[in-house]
């Protein structure tokens, strides 16, 4: 699980990071082995680093200088419709604005004076995030690797007839067999086999074209003629029910 926090007040940023880490260590100690926490001193710094699918949770101060947390959230929603966004705020007056970006919750500052509300909000959001965390164990260059399923954009077979797993920020070849990955992914609601030995994660589809999917990373993934009708129906169902 990877979380990002953005706040232009250094003390508040460090307090938020500390409280998030302490909460996860206490409530979900098993999640700590795959836990990453990135902190940013401004909304602009976060947006420079942001990519769809990179984070499982964003915590944004709503009153940052220059670009506000709300403005950052609106920019993020253009790239990633699903990532939960929680706002840090000193006032409840702006809570209604969060509907525009489907805010998952609010944390009142200073956090040290609102720990009960903090625990309630985190306890509401984190279980669903952690439930979705599933890993595929494989080997890359002789080293054991656990791949977070939610980070898989698509997988295919390369010219060397090896399975390639395309993640948000990298691609690697693995000795794992295609059918092994297929068995693990194909029954998940967001994965679909659109072509012989190609499986995509529909969470990362930018748009469906006549004979291909354009993925958010810019890759074009083909749709076979034989699977086109079924693929279109499944993708439409996914869009309606996601």
PDB file of C-alpha atoms in Angstrom:
ATOM      1  CA  UNK A   1       0.000   0.000   0.000  1.00  0.00           C
ATOM      2  CA  UNK A   2       1.346   3.405  -0.987  1.00  0.00           C
ATOM      3  CA  UNK A   3       0.011   6.636   0.500  1.00  0.00           C
ATOM      4  CA  UNK A   4       0.849  10.255  -0.381  1.00  0.00           C
ATOM      5  CA  UNK A   5       0.381  13.265   1.896  1.00  0.00           C
ATOM      6  CA  UNK A   6       0.633  16.878   0.694  1.00  0.00           C
ATOM      7  CA  UNK A   7       0.719  19.859   3.069  1.00  0.00           C
ATOM      8  CA  UNK A   8       2.641  23.116   2.757  1.00  0.00           C
ATOM      9  CA  UNK A   9       3.074  23.405   6.527  1.00  0.00           C
ATOM     10  CA  UNK A  10       6.075  21.262   7.439  1.00  0.00           C
ATOM     11  CA  UNK A  11       4.969  20.580  11.010  1.00  0.00           C
ATOM     12  CA  UNK A  12       1.470  19.529   9.940  1.00  0.00           C
ATOM     13  CA  UNK A  13       2.942  17.362   7.179  1.00  0.00           C
ATOM     14  CA  UNK A  14       5.187  15.499   9.592  1.00  0.00           C
ATOM     15  CA  UNK A  15       2.397  15.082  12.158  1.00  0.00           C
ATOM     16  CA  UNK A  16       0.079  13.639   9.501  1.00  0.00           C
ATOM     17  CA  UNK A  17       2.782  11.251   8.265  1.00  0.00           C
ATOM     18  CA  UNK A  18       3.537  10.136  11.809  1.00  0.00           C
ATOM     19  CA  UNK A  19      -0.119   9.551  12.712  1.00  0.00           C
ATOM     20  CA  UNK A  20      -0.806   7.597   9.516  1.00  0.00           C
ATOM     21  CA  UNK A  21       2.222   5.379  10.057  1.00  0.00           C
ATOM     22  CA  UNK A  22       1.392   4.825  13.736  1.00  0.00           C
ATOM     23  CA  UNK A  23      -2.211   3.945  12.921  1.00  0.00           C
ATOM     24  CA  UNK A  24      -1.272   1.370  10.280  1.00  0.00           C
ATOM     25  CA  UNK A  25       1.434  -0.152  12.502  1.00  0.00           C
ATOM     26  CA  UNK A  26      -1.115  -0.603  15.292  1.00  0.00           C
ATOM     27  CA  UNK A  27      -4.215  -1.589  13.313  1.00  0.00           C
ATOM     28  CA  UNK A  28      -2.723  -3.430  10.310  1.00  0.00           C
ATOM     29  CA  UNK A  29       0.818  -4.545  11.227  1.00  0.00           C
ATOM     30  CA  UNK A  30       0.838  -7.124   8.420  1.00  0.00           C
ATOM     31  CA  UNK A  31       0.459  -4.295   5.886  1.00  0.00           C
ATOM     32  CA  UNK A  32       3.714  -2.624   6.960  1.00  0.00           C
ATOM     33  CA  UNK A  33       5.949  -4.923   4.891  1.00  0.00           C
ATOM     34  CA  UNK A  34       4.534  -3.408   1.684  1.00  0.00           C
ATOM     35  CA  UNK A  35       3.789   0.064   3.056  1.00  0.00           C
ATOM     36  CA  UNK A  36       5.225   3.204   1.439  1.00  0.00           C
ATOM     37  CA  UNK A  37       4.544   6.790   2.483  1.00  0.00           C
ATOM     38  CA  UNK A  38       5.469   9.775   0.310  1.00  0.00           C
ATOM     39  CA  UNK A  39       5.237  13.350   1.602  1.00  0.00           C
ATOM     40  CA  UNK A  40       5.041  16.515  -0.507  1.00  0.00           C
ATOM     41  CA  UNK A  41       5.426  20.181   0.546  1.00  0.00           C
ATOM     42  CA  UNK A  42       2.938  21.426  -2.054  1.00  0.00           C
ATOM     43  CA  UNK A  43       0.155  20.327  -4.362  1.00  0.00           C
ATOM     44  CA  UNK A  44       2.379  21.066  -7.341  1.00  0.00           C
ATOM     45  CA  UNK A  45       5.091  18.725  -6.062  1.00  0.00           C
ATOM     46  CA  UNK A  46       2.551  15.932  -5.681  1.00  0.00           C
ATOM     47  CA  UNK A  47       1.170  16.439  -9.187  1.00  0.00           C
ATOM     48  CA  UNK A  48       4.667  16.318 -10.688  1.00  0.00           C
ATOM     49  CA  UNK A  49       5.108  12.842  -9.209  1.00  0.00           C
ATOM     50  CA  UNK A  50       1.547  11.593  -9.604  1.00  0.00           C
ATOM     51  CA  UNK A  51       0.530   8.809 -12.001  1.00  0.00           C
ATOM     52  CA  UNK A  52      -2.757   6.948 -12.173  1.00  0.00           C
ATOM     53  CA  UNK A  53      -2.575   3.838 -10.013  1.00  0.00           C
ATOM     54  CA  UNK A  54       0.563   4.931  -8.164  1.00  0.00           C
ATOM     55  CA  UNK A  55      -1.172   5.494  -4.830  1.00  0.00           C
ATOM     56  CA  UNK A  56      -3.872   3.700  -2.872  1.00  0.00           C
ATOM     57  CA  UNK A  57      -4.715   6.820  -0.812  1.00  0.00           C
ATOM     58  CA  UNK A  58      -4.082  10.567  -1.063  1.00  0.00           C
ATOM     59  CA  UNK A  59      -4.265  12.940   1.911  1.00  0.00           C
ATOM     60  CA  UNK A  60      -4.318  16.611   0.854  1.00  0.00           C
ATOM     61  CA  UNK A  61      -4.360  19.787   2.898  1.00  0.00           C
ATOM     62  CA  UNK A  62      -7.254  21.798   1.534  1.00  0.00           C
ATOM     63  CA  UNK A  63      -5.705  25.245   2.257  1.00  0.00           C
ATOM     64  CA  UNK A  64      -2.300  25.024   0.585  1.00  0.00           C
ATOM     65  CA  UNK A  65      -0.848  28.191  -0.960  1.00  0.00           C
ATOM     66  CA  UNK A  66      -0.769  28.672  -4.740  1.00  0.00           C
ATOM     67  CA  UNK A  67      -2.607  25.470  -5.730  1.00  0.00           C
ATOM     68  CA  UNK A  68      -5.113  24.327  -3.112  1.00  0.00           C
ATOM     69  CA  UNK A  69      -5.834  20.749  -2.186  1.00  0.00           C
ATOM     70  CA  UNK A  70      -9.208  20.971  -3.910  1.00  0.00           C
ATOM     71  CA  UNK A  71      -7.604  22.192  -7.144  1.00  0.00           C
ATOM     72  CA  UNK A  72      -5.058  19.392  -6.933  1.00  0.00           C
ATOM     73  CA  UNK A  73      -7.846  16.852  -6.398  1.00  0.00           C
ATOM     74  CA  UNK A  74      -9.661  18.116  -9.496  1.00  0.00           C
ATOM     75  CA  UNK A  75      -6.462  17.688 -11.539  1.00  0.00           C
ATOM     76  CA  UNK A  76      -5.927  14.212 -10.093  1.00  0.00           C
ATOM     77  CA  UNK A  77      -9.467  13.154 -10.990  1.00  0.00           C
ATOM     78  CA  UNK A  78      -8.679  13.844 -14.650  1.00  0.00           C
ATOM     79  CA  UNK A  79      -6.035  11.108 -14.429  1.00  0.00           C
ATOM     80  CA  UNK A  80      -7.374   8.759 -11.774  1.00  0.00           C
ATOM     81  CA  UNK A  81     -11.081   8.441 -11.022  1.00  0.00           C
ATOM     82  CA  UNK A  82     -10.726   5.832  -8.297  1.00  0.00           C
ATOM     83  CA  UNK A  83      -7.972   6.741  -5.838  1.00  0.00           C
ATOM     84  CA  UNK A  84      -9.510   7.725  -2.473  1.00  0.00           C
ATOM     85  CA  UNK A  85      -8.824  11.353  -1.518  1.00  0.00           C
ATOM     86  CA  UNK A  86      -8.989  12.590   2.075  1.00  0.00           C
ATOM     87  CA  UNK A  87      -8.711  16.288   2.887  1.00  0.00           C
ATOM     88  CA  UNK A  88      -6.911  17.852   5.823  1.00  0.00           C
ATOM     89  CA  UNK A  89      -8.724  21.000   6.952  1.00  0.00           C
ATOM     90  CA  UNK A  90      -8.958  23.420   9.852  1.00  0.00           C
ATOM     91  CA  UNK A  91     -12.608  24.162   9.105  1.00  0.00           C
ATOM     92  CA  UNK A  92     -15.723  22.126   8.402  1.00  0.00           C
ATOM     93  CA  UNK A  93     -17.066  24.922   6.181  1.00  0.00           C
ATOM     94  CA  UNK A  94     -15.488  23.491   3.020  1.00  0.00           C
ATOM     95  CA  UNK A  95     -16.608  19.907   3.426  1.00  0.00           C
ATOM     96  CA  UNK A  96     -19.486  20.204   0.965  1.00  0.00           C
ATOM     97  CA  UNK A  97     -17.056  21.116  -1.826  1.00  0.00           C
ATOM     98  CA  UNK A  98     -15.580  17.637  -1.648  1.00  0.00           C
ATOM     99  CA  UNK A  99     -18.492  16.123  -3.545  1.00  0.00           C
ATOM    100  CA  UNK A 100     -16.972  17.465  -6.777  1.00  0.00           C
ATOM    101  CA  UNK A 101     -13.995  15.145  -6.435  1.00  0.00           C
ATOM    102  CA  UNK A 102     -15.778  12.346  -4.532  1.00  0.00           C
ATOM    103  CA  UNK A 103     -13.803  12.916  -1.340  1.00  0.00           C
ATOM    104  CA  UNK A 104     -13.497   9.801   0.810  1.00  0.00           C
ATOM    105  CA  UNK A 105     -13.285  11.775   4.052  1.00  0.00           C
ATOM    106  CA  UNK A 106     -11.944  14.724   6.025  1.00  0.00           C
ATOM    107  CA  UNK A 107      -9.389  15.023   8.806  1.00  0.00           C
ATOM    108  CA  UNK A 108      -9.634  18.035  11.092  1.00  0.00           C
ATOM    109  CA  UNK A 109      -6.437  19.843  12.050  1.00  0.00           C
ATOM    110  CA  UNK A 110      -4.603  19.846  14.310  1.00  0.00           C
ATOM    111  CA  UNK A 111      -4.698  16.071  14.161  1.00  0.00           C
ATOM    112  CA  UNK A 112      -3.387  15.768  17.704  1.00  0.00           C
ATOM    113  CA  UNK A 113      -6.657  17.311  18.930  1.00  0.00           C
ATOM    114  CA  UNK A 114      -8.917  15.163  16.737  1.00  0.00           C
ATOM    115  CA  UNK A 115      -7.442  11.677  17.092  1.00  0.00           C
ATOM    116  CA  UNK A 116     -10.813   9.984  17.557  1.00  0.00           C
ATOM    117  CA  UNK A 117     -12.105  11.417  14.268  1.00  0.00           C
ATOM    118  CA  UNK A 118      -8.787  10.499  12.632  1.00  0.00           C
ATOM    119  CA  UNK A 119      -9.077   6.867  13.749  1.00  0.00           C
ATOM    120  CA  UNK A 120     -12.704   6.706  12.632  1.00  0.00           C
ATOM    121  CA  UNK A 121     -11.893   8.028   9.150  1.00  0.00           C
ATOM    122  CA  UNK A 122      -8.880   5.768   8.655  1.00  0.00           C
ATOM    123  CA  UNK A 123     -10.820   2.798  10.002  1.00  0.00           C
ATOM    124  CA  UNK A 124     -13.522   3.446   7.425  1.00  0.00           C
ATOM    125  CA  UNK A 125     -11.206   3.840   4.421  1.00  0.00           C
ATOM    126  CA  UNK A 126      -8.297   1.437   4.915  1.00  0.00           C
ATOM    127  CA  UNK A 127     -10.134  -1.920   5.149  1.00  0.00           C
ATOM    128  CA  UNK A 128     -11.482  -1.671   1.598  1.00  0.00           C
ATOM    129  CA  UNK A 129      -8.036  -0.658   0.319  1.00  0.00           C
ATOM    130  CA  UNK A 130      -6.322  -3.558   2.052  1.00  0.00           C
ATOM    131  CA  UNK A 131      -8.965  -6.046   0.892  1.00  0.00           C
ATOM    132  CA  UNK A 132      -8.060  -5.214  -2.702  1.00  0.00           C
ATOM    133  CA  UNK A 133      -4.356  -5.825  -2.101  1.00  0.00           C
ATOM    134  CA  UNK A 134      -3.469  -9.142  -3.693  1.00  0.00           C
ATOM    135  CA  UNK A 135      -0.020 -10.253  -4.796  1.00  0.00           C
ATOM    136  CA  UNK A 136       1.399 -12.541  -7.453  1.00  0.00           C
ATOM    137  CA  UNK A 137       4.640 -14.215  -6.398  1.00  0.00           C
ATOM    138  CA  UNK A 138       7.141 -14.637  -9.217  1.00  0.00           C
ATOM    139  CA  UNK A 139      10.855 -14.511 -10.030  1.00  0.00           C
ATOM    140  CA  UNK A 140      12.651 -11.708 -11.859  1.00  0.00           C
ATOM    141  CA  UNK A 141      16.361 -12.012 -12.665  1.00  0.00           C
ATOM    142  CA  UNK A 142      16.649 -14.808 -10.136  1.00  0.00           C
ATOM    143  CA  UNK A 143      15.088 -12.829  -7.294  1.00  0.00           C
ATOM    144  CA  UNK A 144      11.730 -13.482  -5.649  1.00  0.00           C
ATOM    145  CA  UNK A 145       9.236 -10.685  -6.246  1.00  0.00           C
ATOM    146  CA  UNK A 146       5.708 -10.008  -5.046  1.00  0.00           C
ATOM    147  CA  UNK A 147       3.716  -8.084  -7.643  1.00  0.00           C
ATOM    148  CA  UNK A 148       0.729  -6.078  -6.445  1.00  0.00           C
ATOM    149  CA  UNK A 149      -2.157  -7.105  -8.709  1.00  0.00           C
ATOM    150  CA  UNK A 150      -3.694  -3.626  -8.648  1.00  0.00           C
ATOM    151  CA  UNK A 151      -0.493  -2.240 -10.244  1.00  0.00           C
ATOM    152  CA  UNK A 152      -0.695  -4.549 -13.283  1.00  0.00           C
ATOM    153  CA  UNK A 153      -1.698  -2.591 -16.401  1.00  0.00           C
ATOM    154  CA  UNK A 154      -1.632  -5.618 -18.694  1.00  0.00           C
ATOM    155  CA  UNK A 155       0.328  -8.746 -19.459  1.00  0.00           C
ATOM    156  CA  UNK A 156       1.315 -10.323 -22.750  1.00  0.00           C
ATOM    157  CA  UNK A 157       3.851 -12.633 -24.388  1.00  0.00           C
ATOM    158  CA  UNK A 158       6.950 -11.057 -25.941  1.00  0.00           C
ATOM    159  CA  UNK A 159       8.945 -12.089 -29.026  1.00  0.00           C
ATOM    160  CA  UNK A 160      11.021 -14.416 -26.833  1.00  0.00           C
ATOM    161  CA  UNK A 161       7.781 -16.238 -25.929  1.00  0.00           C
ATOM    162  CA  UNK A 162       8.142 -15.094 -22.321  1.00  0.00           C
ATOM    163  CA  UNK A 163       5.437 -13.629 -20.129  1.00  0.00           C
ATOM    164  CA  UNK A 164       5.769  -9.856 -19.734  1.00  0.00           C
ATOM    165  CA  UNK A 165       4.020  -8.038 -16.906  1.00  0.00           C
ATOM    166  CA  UNK A 166       3.448  -4.347 -17.580  1.00  0.00           C
ATOM    167  CA  UNK A 167       3.113  -2.310 -14.387  1.00  0.00           C
ATOM    168  CA  UNK A 168       2.338   1.351 -13.874  1.00  0.00           C
ATOM    169  CA  UNK A 169       6.009   2.338 -13.900  1.00  0.00           C
ATOM    170  CA  UNK A 170       7.956  -0.625 -15.312  1.00  0.00           C
ATOM    171  CA  UNK A 171       7.849  -3.777 -17.446  1.00  0.00           C
ATOM    172  CA  UNK A 172       9.554  -7.055 -16.656  1.00  0.00           C
ATOM    173  CA  UNK A 173       9.888 -10.540 -18.096  1.00  0.00           C
ATOM    174  CA  UNK A 174       9.118 -13.500 -15.855  1.00  0.00           C
ATOM    175  CA  UNK A 175       9.499 -17.282 -16.197  1.00  0.00           C
ATOM    176  CA  UNK A 176       5.965 -17.624 -14.850  1.00  0.00           C
ATOM    177  CA  UNK A 177       3.642 -19.318 -17.351  1.00  0.00           C
ATOM    178  CA  UNK A 178       0.799 -17.378 -18.944  1.00  0.00           C
ATOM    179  CA  UNK A 179      -1.896 -19.776 -17.781  1.00  0.00           C
ATOM    180  CA  UNK A 180      -0.693 -19.403 -14.188  1.00  0.00           C
ATOM    181  CA  UNK A 181      -1.307 -15.654 -14.300  1.00  0.00           C
ATOM    182  CA  UNK A 182      -4.516 -16.188 -16.225  1.00  0.00           C
ATOM    183  CA  UNK A 183      -5.929 -18.380 -13.459  1.00  0.00           C
ATOM    184  CA  UNK A 184      -5.109 -15.727 -10.851  1.00  0.00           C
ATOM    185  CA  UNK A 185      -6.498 -12.742 -12.747  1.00  0.00           C
ATOM    186  CA  UNK A 186      -9.288 -13.704 -15.094  1.00  0.00           C
ATOM    187  CA  UNK A 187     -12.003 -14.043 -12.447  1.00  0.00           C
ATOM    188  CA  UNK A 188     -11.300 -10.595 -11.024  1.00  0.00           C
ATOM    189  CA  UNK A 189     -13.897  -8.039 -12.090  1.00  0.00           C
ATOM    190  CA  UNK A 190     -11.402  -5.591 -13.608  1.00  0.00           C
ATOM    191  CA  UNK A 191      -9.355  -8.020 -15.738  1.00  0.00           C
ATOM    192  CA  UNK A 192     -10.304  -9.248 -19.193  1.00  0.00           C
ATOM    193  CA  UNK A 193      -8.578 -11.361 -21.851  1.00  0.00           C
ATOM    194  CA  UNK A 194      -9.046  -9.206 -24.948  1.00  0.00           C
ATOM    195  CA  UNK A 195      -6.737 -11.170 -27.242  1.00  0.00           C
ATOM    196  CA  UNK A 196      -4.993 -14.525 -27.312  1.00  0.00           C
ATOM    197  CA  UNK A 197      -2.510 -14.436 -24.414  1.00  0.00           C
ATOM    198  CA  UNK A 198      -3.153 -10.784 -23.537  1.00  0.00           C
ATOM    199  CA  UNK A 199      -4.958  -9.747 -20.352  1.00  0.00           C
ATOM    200  CA  UNK A 200      -5.645  -6.100 -19.502  1.00  0.00           C
ATOM    201  CA  UNK A 201      -6.601  -4.356 -16.284  1.00  0.00           C
ATOM    202  CA  UNK A 202      -9.623  -2.242 -17.230  1.00  0.00           C
ATOM    203  CA  UNK A 203      -8.810   0.187 -14.419  1.00  0.00           C
ATOM    204  CA  UNK A 204      -6.023   1.483 -16.675  1.00  0.00           C
ATOM    205  CA  UNK A 205      -7.973   1.834 -19.927  1.00  0.00           C
ATOM    206  CA  UNK A 206      -8.005   5.395 -21.246  1.00  0.00           C
ATOM    207  CA  UNK A 207     -10.442   4.533 -24.015  1.00  0.00           C
ATOM    208  CA  UNK A 208     -11.639   1.643 -26.139  1.00  0.00           C
ATOM    209  CA  UNK A 209     -11.055   2.024 -29.867  1.00  0.00           C
ATOM    210  CA  UNK A 210     -12.333  -0.027 -32.804  1.00  0.00           C
ATOM    211  CA  UNK A 211      -9.713  -2.768 -32.562  1.00  0.00           C
ATOM    212  CA  UNK A 212      -7.692  -1.924 -29.472  1.00  0.00           C
ATOM    213  CA  UNK A 213      -7.556  -0.458 -25.988  1.00  0.00           C
ATOM    214  CA  UNK A 214      -5.527   2.684 -25.413  1.00  0.00           C
ATOM    215  CA  UNK A 215      -4.047   2.315 -21.946  1.00  0.00           C
ATOM    216  CA  UNK A 216      -3.265   5.176 -19.578  1.00  0.00           C
ATOM    217  CA  UNK A 217       0.471   4.566 -20.030  1.00  0.00           C
ATOM    218  CA  UNK A 218       0.099   5.218 -23.779  1.00  0.00           C
ATOM    219  CA  UNK A 219       0.345   1.589 -24.914  1.00  0.00           C
ATOM    220  CA  UNK A 220      -2.126   0.286 -27.484  1.00  0.00           C
ATOM    221  CA  UNK A 221      -3.338  -3.245 -26.739  1.00  0.00           C
ATOM    222  CA  UNK A 222      -5.088  -5.167 -29.553  1.00  0.00           C
ATOM    223  CA  UNK A 223      -8.553  -6.718 -29.375  1.00  0.00           C
ATOM    224  CA  UNK A 224      -8.973  -9.893 -31.407  1.00  0.00           C
ATOM    225  CA  UNK A 225     -11.820 -10.092 -33.910  1.00  0.00           C
ATOM    226  CA  UNK A 226     -13.024 -13.298 -32.286  1.00  0.00           C
ATOM    227  CA  UNK A 227     -13.282 -11.654 -28.873  1.00  0.00           C
ATOM    228  CA  UNK A 228     -14.443  -8.185 -29.958  1.00  0.00           C
ATOM    229  CA  UNK A 229     -18.175  -8.536 -29.222  1.00  0.00           C
ATOM    230  CA  UNK A 230     -17.653 -10.179 -25.837  1.00  0.00           C
ATOM    231  CA  UNK A 231     -14.857  -7.765 -24.918  1.00  0.00           C
ATOM    232  CA  UNK A 232     -16.984  -4.722 -25.710  1.00  0.00           C
ATOM    233  CA  UNK A 233     -19.892  -6.090 -23.647  1.00  0.00           C
ATOM    234  CA  UNK A 234     -17.655  -6.846 -20.664  1.00  0.00           C
ATOM    235  CA  UNK A 235     -16.006  -3.437 -20.842  1.00  0.00           C
ATOM    236  CA  UNK A 236     -19.370  -1.646 -20.984  1.00  0.00           C
ATOM    237  CA  UNK A 237     -20.532  -3.672 -17.973  1.00  0.00           C
ATOM    238  CA  UNK A 238     -17.345  -2.714 -16.129  1.00  0.00           C
ATOM    239  CA  UNK A 239     -17.880   0.995 -16.867  1.00  0.00           C
ATOM    240  CA  UNK A 240     -21.436   0.885 -15.554  1.00  0.00           C
ATOM    241  CA  UNK A 241     -20.695  -1.088 -12.391  1.00  0.00           C
ATOM    242  CA  UNK A 242     -17.193   0.002 -11.348  1.00  0.00           C
TER     243      UNK A 242
END
